[in-house]
Coordinates of C-alpha atoms in Angstrom, one line a residue:
Chain A
M1 CA -11.8 -7.7 6.9
P2 CA -11.3 -9.5 3.6
V3 CA -9.1 -7.8 1.0
H4 CA -10.3 -8.4 -2.5
T5 CA -7.6 -6.6 -4.4
P6 CA -4.2 -7.8 -3.3
H7 CA -1.5 -5.4 -4.1
F8 CA 1.4 -6.8 -6.1
P9 CA 3.6 -3.7 -6.8
D10 CA 6.3 -3.6 -9.5
L11 CA 9.4 -1.7 -8.8
L12 CA 10.4 0.8 -11.4
F13 CA 14.0 2.0 -12.1
D14 CA 14.5 4.3 -9.1
S15 CA 12.9 2.0 -6.6
A16 CA 14.7 -1.1 -7.9
A17 CA 18.0 0.7 -7.7
R18 CA 17.2 2.0 -4.2
L19 CA 16.3 -1.6 -3.1
R20 CA 19.6 -3.0 -4.4
R21 CA 21.5 -0.1 -2.8
W22 CA 19.8 -0.4 0.6
E23 CA 20.0 -4.2 0.7
A24 CA 23.7 -4.2 -0.1
A25 CA 24.4 -1.5 2.5
L26 CA 22.4 -3.2 5.3
M27 CA 23.9 -6.6 4.5
G28 CA 27.4 -5.0 4.5
L29 CA 26.7 -3.5 8.0
L30 CA 25.6 -6.9 9.3
A31 CA 28.6 -8.7 7.8
T32 CA 31.0 -6.3 9.4
H33 CA 29.4 -7.2 12.8
G34 CA 29.8 -10.9 12.2
Y35 CA 26.4 -11.8 10.8
R36 CA 26.6 -14.4 8.0
E37 CA 23.9 -14.8 5.5
L38 CA 21.5 -17.7 5.3
H39 CA 19.0 -18.0 2.5
P40 CA 16.0 -20.2 3.3
S41 CA 14.0 -21.6 0.4
L42 CA 11.3 -19.4 -1.1
V43 CA 8.9 -22.4 -1.1
L44 CA 8.0 -23.8 2.3
R45 CA 6.1 -27.1 2.7
K46 CA 5.3 -27.4 6.4
A47 CA 2.9 -25.7 8.8
V48 CA 1.4 -23.4 6.2
P49 CA -0.5 -20.6 8.0
T50 CA -3.7 -19.1 6.5
G51 CA -2.1 -15.7 5.8
A52 CA 0.5 -17.3 3.5
L53 CA 0.2 -17.4 -0.3
R54 CA -0.5 -21.1 -0.8
F55 CA -0.7 -23.3 -3.8
F56 CA -0.6 -26.9 -4.8
D57 CA 2.6 -28.5 -6.1
G58 CA 1.1 -31.7 -7.4
D59 CA -0.7 -33.1 -4.4
D60 CA 1.3 -31.1 -1.8
L61 CA 0.1 -27.8 -0.4
V62 CA 3.0 -25.5 -0.3
A63 CA 3.5 -21.8 0.4
L64 CA 5.7 -19.0 -0.5
R65 CA 8.1 -17.9 2.3
W66 CA 5.9 -15.8 4.6
D67 CA 8.4 -15.0 7.3
F68 CA 12.2 -15.2 7.5
T69 CA 12.4 -15.9 11.2
V70 CA 10.1 -18.9 11.0
A71 CA 11.8 -20.2 7.8
L72 CA 15.3 -19.7 9.3
A73 CA 14.3 -21.4 12.6
G74 CA 13.2 -24.5 10.6
L75 CA 16.4 -24.5 8.6
L76 CA 18.6 -24.1 11.7
A77 CA 16.7 -26.6 13.9
R78 CA 16.9 -29.2 11.1
G79 CA 20.4 -28.6 10.0
F80 CA 22.6 -27.5 12.9
A81 CA 23.5 -29.3 16.1
E82 CA 24.9 -26.0 17.5
P83 CA 23.4 -22.7 16.2
P84 CA 25.5 -20.1 14.3
D85 CA 25.5 -17.2 16.7
R86 CA 24.8 -14.5 14.2
V87 CA 22.7 -14.9 11.1
A88 CA 21.6 -12.4 8.5
Y89 CA 19.0 -12.6 5.7
A90 CA 17.7 -10.6 2.7
G91 CA 14.9 -11.2 0.3
A92 CA 11.1 -11.2 -0.2
V93 CA 8.4 -12.6 1.9
F94 CA 4.8 -13.0 0.7
R95 CA 1.8 -12.5 3.0
R96 CA -1.8 -11.7 2.5
P97 CA -2.3 -8.1 3.7
V98 CA -4.3 -7.2 6.7
Q99 CA -4.8 -3.6 5.5
P100 CA -5.7 -3.0 1.8
W101 CA -2.8 -0.7 1.2
E102 CA -0.2 -3.3 2.2
A103 CA 1.7 -5.2 -0.5
V104 CA 1.7 -9.0 -0.8
E105 CA 5.4 -9.2 -1.7
R106 CA 7.6 -7.5 0.9
F107 CA 11.3 -7.0 0.8
E108 CA 13.2 -7.4 4.1
V109 CA 16.7 -7.4 5.5
G110 CA 17.2 -8.8 9.0
C111 CA 19.4 -10.5 11.5
E112 CA 19.2 -12.9 14.3
R113 CA 21.4 -13.4 17.4
I114 CA 21.2 -17.0 18.7
Q115 CA 22.6 -18.4 21.9
P116 CA 22.4 -21.5 24.0
E117 CA 19.6 -21.4 26.5
G118 CA 20.6 -19.9 29.9
E119 CA 23.4 -17.8 28.5
P120 CA 23.1 -14.1 29.6
S121 CA 21.2 -12.3 26.9
G122 CA 21.5 -8.6 27.9
E123 CA 24.5 -7.9 25.7
A124 CA 22.9 -9.5 22.7
D125 CA 19.9 -7.3 23.1
V126 CA 22.0 -4.2 23.3
E127 CA 24.1 -5.4 20.3
L128 CA 20.9 -5.6 18.2
A129 CA 19.7 -2.2 19.4
R130 CA 23.1 -0.6 18.5
L131 CA 22.9 -2.2 15.0
L132 CA 19.3 -0.8 14.6
M133 CA 20.5 2.6 15.7
A134 CA 23.0 2.7 12.8
I135 CA 20.3 1.9 10.2
P136 CA 18.6 5.3 9.8
G137 CA 22.0 6.8 8.9
I138 CA 22.7 4.1 6.3
L139 CA 19.3 4.6 4.7
G140 CA 19.6 8.3 4.6
L141 CA 16.7 9.1 6.9
K142 CA 17.0 12.6 8.2
S143 CA 15.7 11.6 11.6
A144 CA 14.2 8.5 13.3
I145 CA 12.8 7.2 16.5
L146 CA 13.8 4.0 18.2
H147 CA 11.2 2.6 20.6
L148 CA 12.3 0.2 23.3
G149 CA 9.7 -2.0 24.8
N150 CA 9.5 -5.3 26.6
A151 CA 6.8 -8.0 25.9
A152 CA 7.3 -9.3 29.4
L153 CA 5.7 -6.2 30.9
V154 CA 2.4 -7.5 29.8
R155 CA 3.0 -11.2 29.5
R156 CA 4.1 -11.8 33.0
P157 CA 1.2 -10.0 34.8
L158 CA -1.2 -11.9 32.5
E159 CA 0.4 -15.2 33.4
A160 CA 0.6 -14.3 37.1
E161 CA -3.2 -13.6 37.2
G162 CA -4.0 -16.8 35.4
L163 CA -6.3 -15.1 32.9
S164 CA -8.2 -17.3 30.5
P165 CA -6.8 -17.1 26.9
E166 CA -9.9 -15.2 25.7
R167 CA -9.7 -12.6 28.5
A168 CA -5.9 -12.3 28.1
E169 CA -6.4 -11.8 24.3
A170 CA -9.0 -9.1 25.0
V171 CA -6.6 -7.3 27.4
V172 CA -3.8 -7.4 24.8
A173 CA -6.1 -6.2 22.1
A174 CA -7.1 -3.3 24.3
L175 CA -3.5 -2.4 25.1
S176 CA -2.7 -2.6 21.4
R177 CA -5.4 0.0 20.8
R178 CA -3.9 2.0 23.8
A179 CA -7.5 2.0 25.2
P180 CA -7.5 1.8 29.0
H181 CA -11.3 1.8 28.9
R182 CA -11.3 -1.4 26.9
V183 CA -9.0 -3.0 29.4
A184 CA -11.6 -2.2 32.1
Q185 CA -14.2 -3.8 29.8
A186 CA -12.2 -6.9 29.2
M187 CA -11.5 -7.4 32.9
A188 CA -15.0 -6.7 34.1
G189 CA -16.0 -9.1 36.9
H190 CA -12.5 -10.6 37.4
P191 CA -10.9 -10.4 40.8
A192 CA -7.7 -8.9 39.3
A193 CA -9.6 -6.2 37.4
A194 CA -8.4 -3.3 39.5
R195 CA -4.8 -4.4 39.4
M196 CA -4.8 -4.9 35.6
E197 CA -6.5 -1.6 35.0
A198 CA -3.9 0.2 37.2
H199 CA -1.2 -1.6 35.3
A200 CA -2.7 -0.6 31.9
E201 CA -2.8 3.1 33.1
A202 CA 0.8 2.9 34.1
L203 CA 1.9 1.3 30.8
L204 CA -0.1 3.9 28.8
S205 CA 0.7 6.9 30.8
E206 CA 3.9 7.9 29.0
L207 CA 5.6 7.5 25.7
D208 CA 8.8 9.4 26.1
G209 CA 12.4 9.1 27.0
P210 CA 14.2 7.2 29.7
R211 CA 12.1 8.6 32.5
T212 CA 9.1 6.7 31.1
L213 CA 10.4 3.7 33.0
D214 CA 9.4 5.5 36.3
A215 CA 5.8 5.0 35.3
L216 CA 6.3 1.3 36.1
G217 CA 6.6 2.3 39.7
A218 CA 2.9 3.0 39.8
S219 CA 2.0 -0.5 38.6
P220 CA 0.7 -3.1 41.1
Y221 CA 3.1 -5.4 39.3
A222 CA 6.2 -3.2 39.9
D223 CA 7.9 -5.9 42.1
L224 CA 7.0 -8.7 39.6
L225 CA 8.6 -6.7 36.8
H226 CA 11.7 -5.4 38.6
L227 CA 14.1 -7.5 36.5
E228 CA 12.6 -6.3 33.3
R229 CA 12.8 -2.7 34.5
E230 CA 16.5 -3.2 35.4
H231 CA 17.2 -4.8 32.0
M232 CA 15.6 -1.8 30.2
D233 CA 17.4 0.6 32.4
R234 CA 20.8 -1.1 31.7
A235 CA 20.0 -1.0 27.9
L236 CA 19.2 2.7 28.1
Q237 CA 22.4 3.4 30.0
A238 CA 24.3 1.5 27.3
L239 CA 22.6 3.2 24.3
L240 CA 22.0 6.8 25.4
P241 CA 25.8 7.8 25.3
I242 CA 26.1 6.5 21.7
L243 CA 22.9 7.9 20.4
P244 CA 23.4 9.3 16.9
P245 CA 22.3 12.9 16.5
N246 CA 19.5 12.1 14.1
L247 CA 17.9 9.4 16.4
E248 CA 15.6 9.8 19.3
L249 CA 15.2 7.0 21.9
R250 CA 11.8 6.5 23.4
V251 CA 10.5 3.9 25.9
D252 CA 7.2 2.4 24.9
L253 CA 5.9 0.3 27.9
A254 CA 2.7 -0.6 26.1
D255 CA 4.2 -2.2 23.0
V256 CA 2.2 -5.5 22.7
A257 CA 2.6 -6.1 18.9
G258 CA 3.6 -9.7 18.4
L259 CA 3.1 -10.5 22.1
D260 CA 2.3 -14.2 21.2
F261 CA 5.8 -14.4 19.7
Y262 CA 8.1 -12.0 21.7
T263 CA 9.1 -12.9 25.2
G264 CA 11.4 -10.0 26.2
P265 CA 12.8 -6.7 24.9
T266 CA 11.3 -5.3 21.7
L267 CA 12.7 -2.7 19.3
R268 CA 10.7 -0.6 16.7
L269 CA 12.1 2.0 14.4
W270 CA 9.9 4.8 13.2
A271 CA 10.5 7.9 11.1
P272 CA 8.6 11.1 12.2
G273 CA 5.4 11.1 10.0
A274 CA 5.8 7.5 8.8
Q275 CA 2.5 5.6 9.1
Q276 CA 4.1 2.3 9.7
E277 CA 7.2 1.1 11.7
L278 CA 10.2 0.7 9.4
A279 CA 11.9 -2.0 11.4
A280 CA 10.9 -4.2 14.2
G281 CA 12.2 -7.0 16.3
G282 CA 12.9 -8.3 19.8
R283 CA 13.6 -11.4 21.9
Y284 CA 11.7 -14.6 21.1
D285 CA 13.1 -17.3 23.4
H286 CA 10.3 -19.8 22.9
L287 CA 10.8 -20.3 19.2
F288 CA 13.7 -22.8 19.1
P289 CA 12.6 -24.8 22.2
G290 CA 9.3 -25.3 20.4
L291 CA 11.4 -26.9 17.6
G292 CA 13.3 -29.1 20.0
R293 CA 16.4 -26.9 20.3
P294 CA 17.5 -25.4 23.6
W295 CA 18.4 -22.1 22.1
Q296 CA 17.3 -18.5 22.8
A297 CA 17.2 -15.9 20.1
A298 CA 16.5 -12.3 19.3
G299 CA 16.6 -10.3 16.0
F300 CA 15.1 -7.6 13.9
C301 CA 13.8 -7.1 10.4
V302 CA 14.1 -3.9 8.3
R303 CA 11.0 -3.6 6.2
L304 CA 12.5 -2.4 2.9
S305 CA 9.1 -2.3 1.1
R306 CA 7.8 0.2 3.6
L307 CA 10.9 2.3 3.2
L308 CA 10.6 2.2 -0.5
D309 CA 7.0 3.5 -0.2
L310 CA 8.1 6.1 2.2
A311 CA 10.9 7.3 -0.1
E312 CA 8.2 7.7 -2.9
T313 CA 5.6 9.4 -0.7
R314 CA 7.7 11.4 1.7
P315 CA 11.1 12.2 0.0
D316 CA 11.4 15.1 2.4
L317 CA 12.2 12.5 5.2
F318 CA 15.4 11.4 3.4
E319 CA 18.7 13.1 2.7
Q320 CA 18.9 13.7 -1.0
P321 CA 21.9 11.9 -2.6
S322 CA 24.6 14.4 -3.6
Chain B
M1 CA 5.0 21.0 0.2
N2 CA 5.5 18.8 3.1
P3 CA 2.3 16.6 3.2
A4 CA 2.5 16.4 7.0
S5 CA 2.4 20.2 7.5
T6 CA -1.4 20.3 8.3
I7 CA -2.7 17.9 10.9
L8 CA -6.2 16.6 10.0
I9 CA -8.8 15.5 12.5
A10 CA -11.7 13.5 11.3
F11 CA -15.1 14.5 12.8
P12 CA -18.3 12.6 12.2
K13 CA -21.3 14.0 10.4
G14 CA -24.7 13.3 11.7
R15 CA -25.8 12.6 15.3
L16 CA -22.4 12.5 16.9
G17 CA -21.2 15.5 14.9
D18 CA -24.3 17.5 16.1
E19 CA -23.3 16.9 19.7
L20 CA -19.6 17.5 19.1
V21 CA -19.5 20.8 17.3
P22 CA -21.1 22.9 20.2
K23 CA -18.7 21.2 22.7
L24 CA -15.7 22.5 20.6
A25 CA -16.9 26.1 20.5
G26 CA -14.5 28.4 22.4
T27 CA -11.7 25.8 22.5
P28 CA -8.5 25.8 20.4
L29 CA -10.2 23.2 18.1
A30 CA -13.4 25.2 17.5
L31 CA -14.5 24.7 13.9
D32 CA -14.7 27.8 11.6
A33 CA -18.4 28.8 11.6
A34 CA -18.4 30.1 8.0
A35 CA -16.9 27.0 6.6
L36 CA -19.3 24.8 8.6
N37 CA -22.2 26.6 7.1
S38 CA -20.8 26.0 3.6
R39 CA -20.7 22.7 1.7
V40 CA -16.9 22.2 2.2
L41 CA -15.8 19.1 4.0
R42 CA -12.4 20.4 5.1
I43 CA -12.9 22.9 7.9
P44 CA -10.2 25.2 9.4
T45 CA -10.0 25.1 13.2
A46 CA -9.0 27.9 15.6
T47 CA -5.5 26.4 15.7
P48 CA -3.4 27.2 12.7
G49 CA -2.1 24.0 11.0
V50 CA -5.0 21.9 12.3
A51 CA -8.0 21.3 10.1
A52 CA -11.1 19.1 10.4
L53 CA -12.5 16.6 7.9
L54 CA -16.2 16.0 8.1
L55 CA -16.9 12.4 7.2
K56 CA -19.6 9.8 7.5
G57 CA -19.0 7.7 10.6
V58 CA -18.6 4.5 8.6
D59 CA -15.8 6.0 6.4
L60 CA -14.1 7.8 9.2
P61 CA -12.0 5.0 10.7
R62 CA -10.5 4.2 7.3
Y63 CA -9.2 7.7 7.0
V64 CA -7.6 7.5 10.4
A65 CA -6.2 3.9 10.0
A66 CA -4.6 5.0 6.7
G67 CA -3.0 7.9 8.4
V68 CA -4.8 10.5 6.3
A69 CA -6.3 12.0 9.4
S70 CA -4.1 11.7 12.6
L71 CA -7.1 11.8 15.0
G72 CA -10.8 11.2 14.8
I73 CA -14.0 11.0 16.8
V74 CA -16.2 8.0 16.1
G75 CA -18.9 5.9 17.8
S76 CA -17.6 2.6 19.4
D77 CA -20.4 0.8 17.5
T78 CA -18.8 1.7 14.2
L79 CA -15.3 0.8 15.5
D80 CA -16.5 -2.6 16.6
E81 CA -18.1 -3.3 13.3
L82 CA -15.0 -2.3 11.2
D83 CA -12.2 -3.6 13.3
M84 CA -9.6 -1.3 11.8
D85 CA -6.0 -1.0 13.0
L86 CA -6.1 2.2 14.9
L87 CA -5.6 3.5 18.5
E88 CA -8.6 4.2 20.7
L89 CA -7.2 6.7 23.1
A90 CA -10.3 7.6 25.2
D91 CA -14.0 7.0 25.8
L92 CA -15.4 10.5 25.5
G93 CA -18.6 9.6 27.1
F94 CA -21.0 11.6 24.9
G95 CA -23.2 10.2 22.2
A96 CA -24.1 7.3 24.5
C97 CA -26.6 4.9 23.1
R98 CA -27.6 1.2 23.3
L99 CA -27.3 -1.4 20.6
S100 CA -30.5 -3.2 21.0
L101 CA -32.7 -6.0 19.6
C102 CA -36.0 -4.3 18.8
A103 CA -39.3 -5.8 17.7
L104 CA -42.9 -4.9 17.3
A105 CA -44.7 -4.3 20.6
G106 CA -46.0 -7.7 21.8
V107 CA -43.2 -9.7 20.3
T108 CA -41.1 -11.3 23.0
L109 CA -37.5 -12.4 23.1
D110 CA -38.7 -16.0 23.7
G111 CA -41.0 -15.7 20.7
L112 CA -38.0 -14.6 18.5
R113 CA -35.8 -17.4 19.9
A114 CA -38.5 -19.9 19.0
K115 CA -38.8 -18.9 15.4
P116 CA -37.4 -21.6 13.1
H117 CA -36.3 -19.0 10.6
L118 CA -35.5 -15.8 12.4
R119 CA -34.7 -12.8 10.2
L120 CA -32.9 -9.8 11.7
A121 CA -32.4 -6.6 9.8
T122 CA -29.3 -4.6 10.9
K123 CA -26.6 -2.1 10.1
F124 CA -24.4 -4.0 12.6
P125 CA -23.9 -7.5 11.3
K126 CA -20.8 -8.2 13.2
A127 CA -22.3 -7.4 16.6
T128 CA -25.4 -9.2 15.7
E129 CA -23.5 -12.3 14.7
A130 CA -21.5 -12.2 17.9
W131 CA -24.7 -12.1 19.9
L132 CA -26.3 -14.9 17.9
T133 CA -23.1 -17.0 18.5
R134 CA -23.2 -16.3 22.3
E135 CA -26.9 -17.3 22.4
G136 CA -26.4 -20.4 20.2
L137 CA -29.0 -19.1 17.7
T138 CA -29.0 -18.9 13.9
A139 CA -30.7 -16.3 11.9
E140 CA -30.8 -14.8 8.4
L141 CA -29.2 -11.4 8.5
V142 CA -30.8 -8.7 6.4
P143 CA -28.1 -6.1 5.8
L144 CA -29.5 -2.5 5.7
S145 CA -27.7 0.8 5.7
S146 CA -30.5 3.1 7.0
S147 CA -34.2 3.2 8.2
A148 CA -34.0 -0.3 9.8
E149 CA -37.1 0.5 11.8
L150 CA -39.2 0.0 8.7
A151 CA -38.1 -3.6 8.3
P152 CA -40.4 -5.3 11.0
L153 CA -43.3 -3.0 10.0
L154 CA -43.1 -4.1 6.4
G155 CA -42.3 -7.8 6.9
L156 CA -38.7 -7.6 5.7
A157 CA -37.5 -8.9 9.1
D158 CA -38.8 -10.2 12.4
A159 CA -36.8 -7.8 14.4
I160 CA -33.9 -5.3 14.1
V161 CA -30.6 -4.8 15.8
D162 CA -30.0 -1.0 15.9
L163 CA -28.8 1.9 18.0
V164 CA -31.2 3.4 20.4
Q165 CA -30.6 6.7 22.1
T166 CA -33.9 8.0 23.4
G167 CA -36.3 5.4 22.0
G168 CA -38.3 8.1 20.2
T169 CA -37.9 6.7 16.7
L170 CA -38.7 3.2 17.9
Q171 CA -41.9 4.4 19.6
A172 CA -42.9 6.3 16.5
H173 CA -42.8 3.0 14.6
G174 CA -44.5 0.8 17.2
L175 CA -41.3 -0.9 18.1
V176 CA -39.9 -1.8 21.6
E177 CA -36.4 -2.7 22.9
T178 CA -36.5 -6.4 23.6
L179 CA -32.9 -6.8 24.7
V180 CA -29.8 -4.6 25.1
L181 CA -26.9 -6.2 23.3
G182 CA -24.2 -3.6 24.0
R183 CA -23.5 0.1 24.6
S184 CA -21.8 2.7 22.4
S185 CA -20.3 6.1 23.0
A186 CA -17.9 8.5 21.2
R187 CA -14.3 7.5 21.1
L188 CA -11.2 9.4 20.3
V189 CA -9.2 7.4 17.8
A190 CA -5.7 8.0 16.5
A191 CA -3.6 6.8 13.6
R192 CA -1.1 4.3 15.0
G193 CA 1.7 5.7 12.9
A194 CA 1.1 9.4 13.6
Y195 CA 0.7 8.8 17.3
L196 CA 3.8 6.6 17.7
S197 CA 6.1 8.5 15.3
E198 CA 5.1 12.0 16.2
P199 CA 3.7 12.0 19.8
G200 CA 5.0 15.5 20.3
R201 CA 2.6 16.8 17.7
I202 CA -0.3 14.5 18.2
R203 CA -0.6 14.0 22.0
P204 CA -1.2 17.6 22.9
L205 CA -4.0 17.7 20.3
A206 CA -5.5 14.5 21.7
E207 CA -5.4 15.9 25.2
A208 CA -7.0 19.1 24.0
L209 CA -9.8 17.1 22.4
I210 CA -10.3 15.0 25.6
S211 CA -10.4 18.1 27.7
A212 CA -12.9 19.9 25.4
L213 CA -15.2 16.9 24.8
R214 CA -15.3 15.4 28.3
R215 CA -16.3 18.7 30.0
E216 CA -19.8 19.1 31.0

């Protein structure tokens, strides 16, 4: 749906101070864990997507930075023979909003963990989850929920069944809506319809703690996905003993947001009552090979603009500064 | 006051609402009869801390997508037209109707296809465009918000794309269903944020609605 009134918010004194404070605290956390800051240019000249804020610089079409991960990937692939293993970033990105209440200018802090292809990635995924677990406390959120998912739980069955791109897209859209009846509609007439419907039922049956993983046992693709299940189980075993008291850990088997980008484990941070996720990330091992570099990567991004909005609209969710 | 203290459920006014209200009677989500008979649009339910909003179907998904209402009931025809970012937890089965191409009796589908300048009046431009694309047809869409049945009678359009439940309204205007383009039924929708960030509060209500509205 076209949005005719793009939202360009100004930050007044309290929000501006909060932004500076949060940005400094989060970058400090990342620095203490070995993440070094890179700052890609605000103006990008290549592969400008339609959702970006575009304009002409003379005869050249350019865009304001719309995504740190993409901007950093370009920078790293161009400028580094070997990737730095830990990278952090902070600043604004500019994107045309999908929903009318979303701002065009969005402040973010994030990090990326990059490794040579083939290196075991389990510890890197857990390292990112542990970092994300520390963030609600740093931001003063009274409580938060960390959702663990895995894009491969949907990607691999779709690939195994050889669905057409259109049908696969319809299945993913249905799962994104958590609508099993739409999965049935999307698969109508396909030989794998019954399997995919049963898989969708299994993915959507629970949204809870570690036992949610058991729901995968009911999927026809349980064997295909046993490595992913083991990986998630190991992550849970590593994270549950160090769970901060204000944080709840949930397994979301049907997390398909960004499925065209993410290839493995995904992370999403919510606050109870928040309308949008406050941080998100995951593993995206196809990004660098697509740029000619045999590297694998994972990362997350804290959406500071959403947190600033939340602090304005729901101050009850935050500890009040003493 | 904590703005999240009351959970709001958006219910549709009109045809779907007329079917829905009796189904909720006697359940924990029954609507307060006195409030229903008044002109207020925010109605208490039998469960403390849960209230209903009565909204036009076309506005309802926006309230849910924005998180104002945590849950809602809306026709899939409306959902498909608006394409809002919300969860669609269940097909509730009731309110079933067809989205059909309808024309004056005697006008055939081939006759419509052969028109060099086909004019279709509809409240459902997105679904109509999708059908035209599938068929490789072009047409002038005449957007209407109500009483589409009048359009072919008065020469505003050659045919209409509209919801048909019993066919009584079509018959009363001398129209017939020429082709069924799709089907619609009531869906339980949820705000993505509320459902994912507070499943302990929202899921039991969603389950109560499914249980109440799917029973025969």
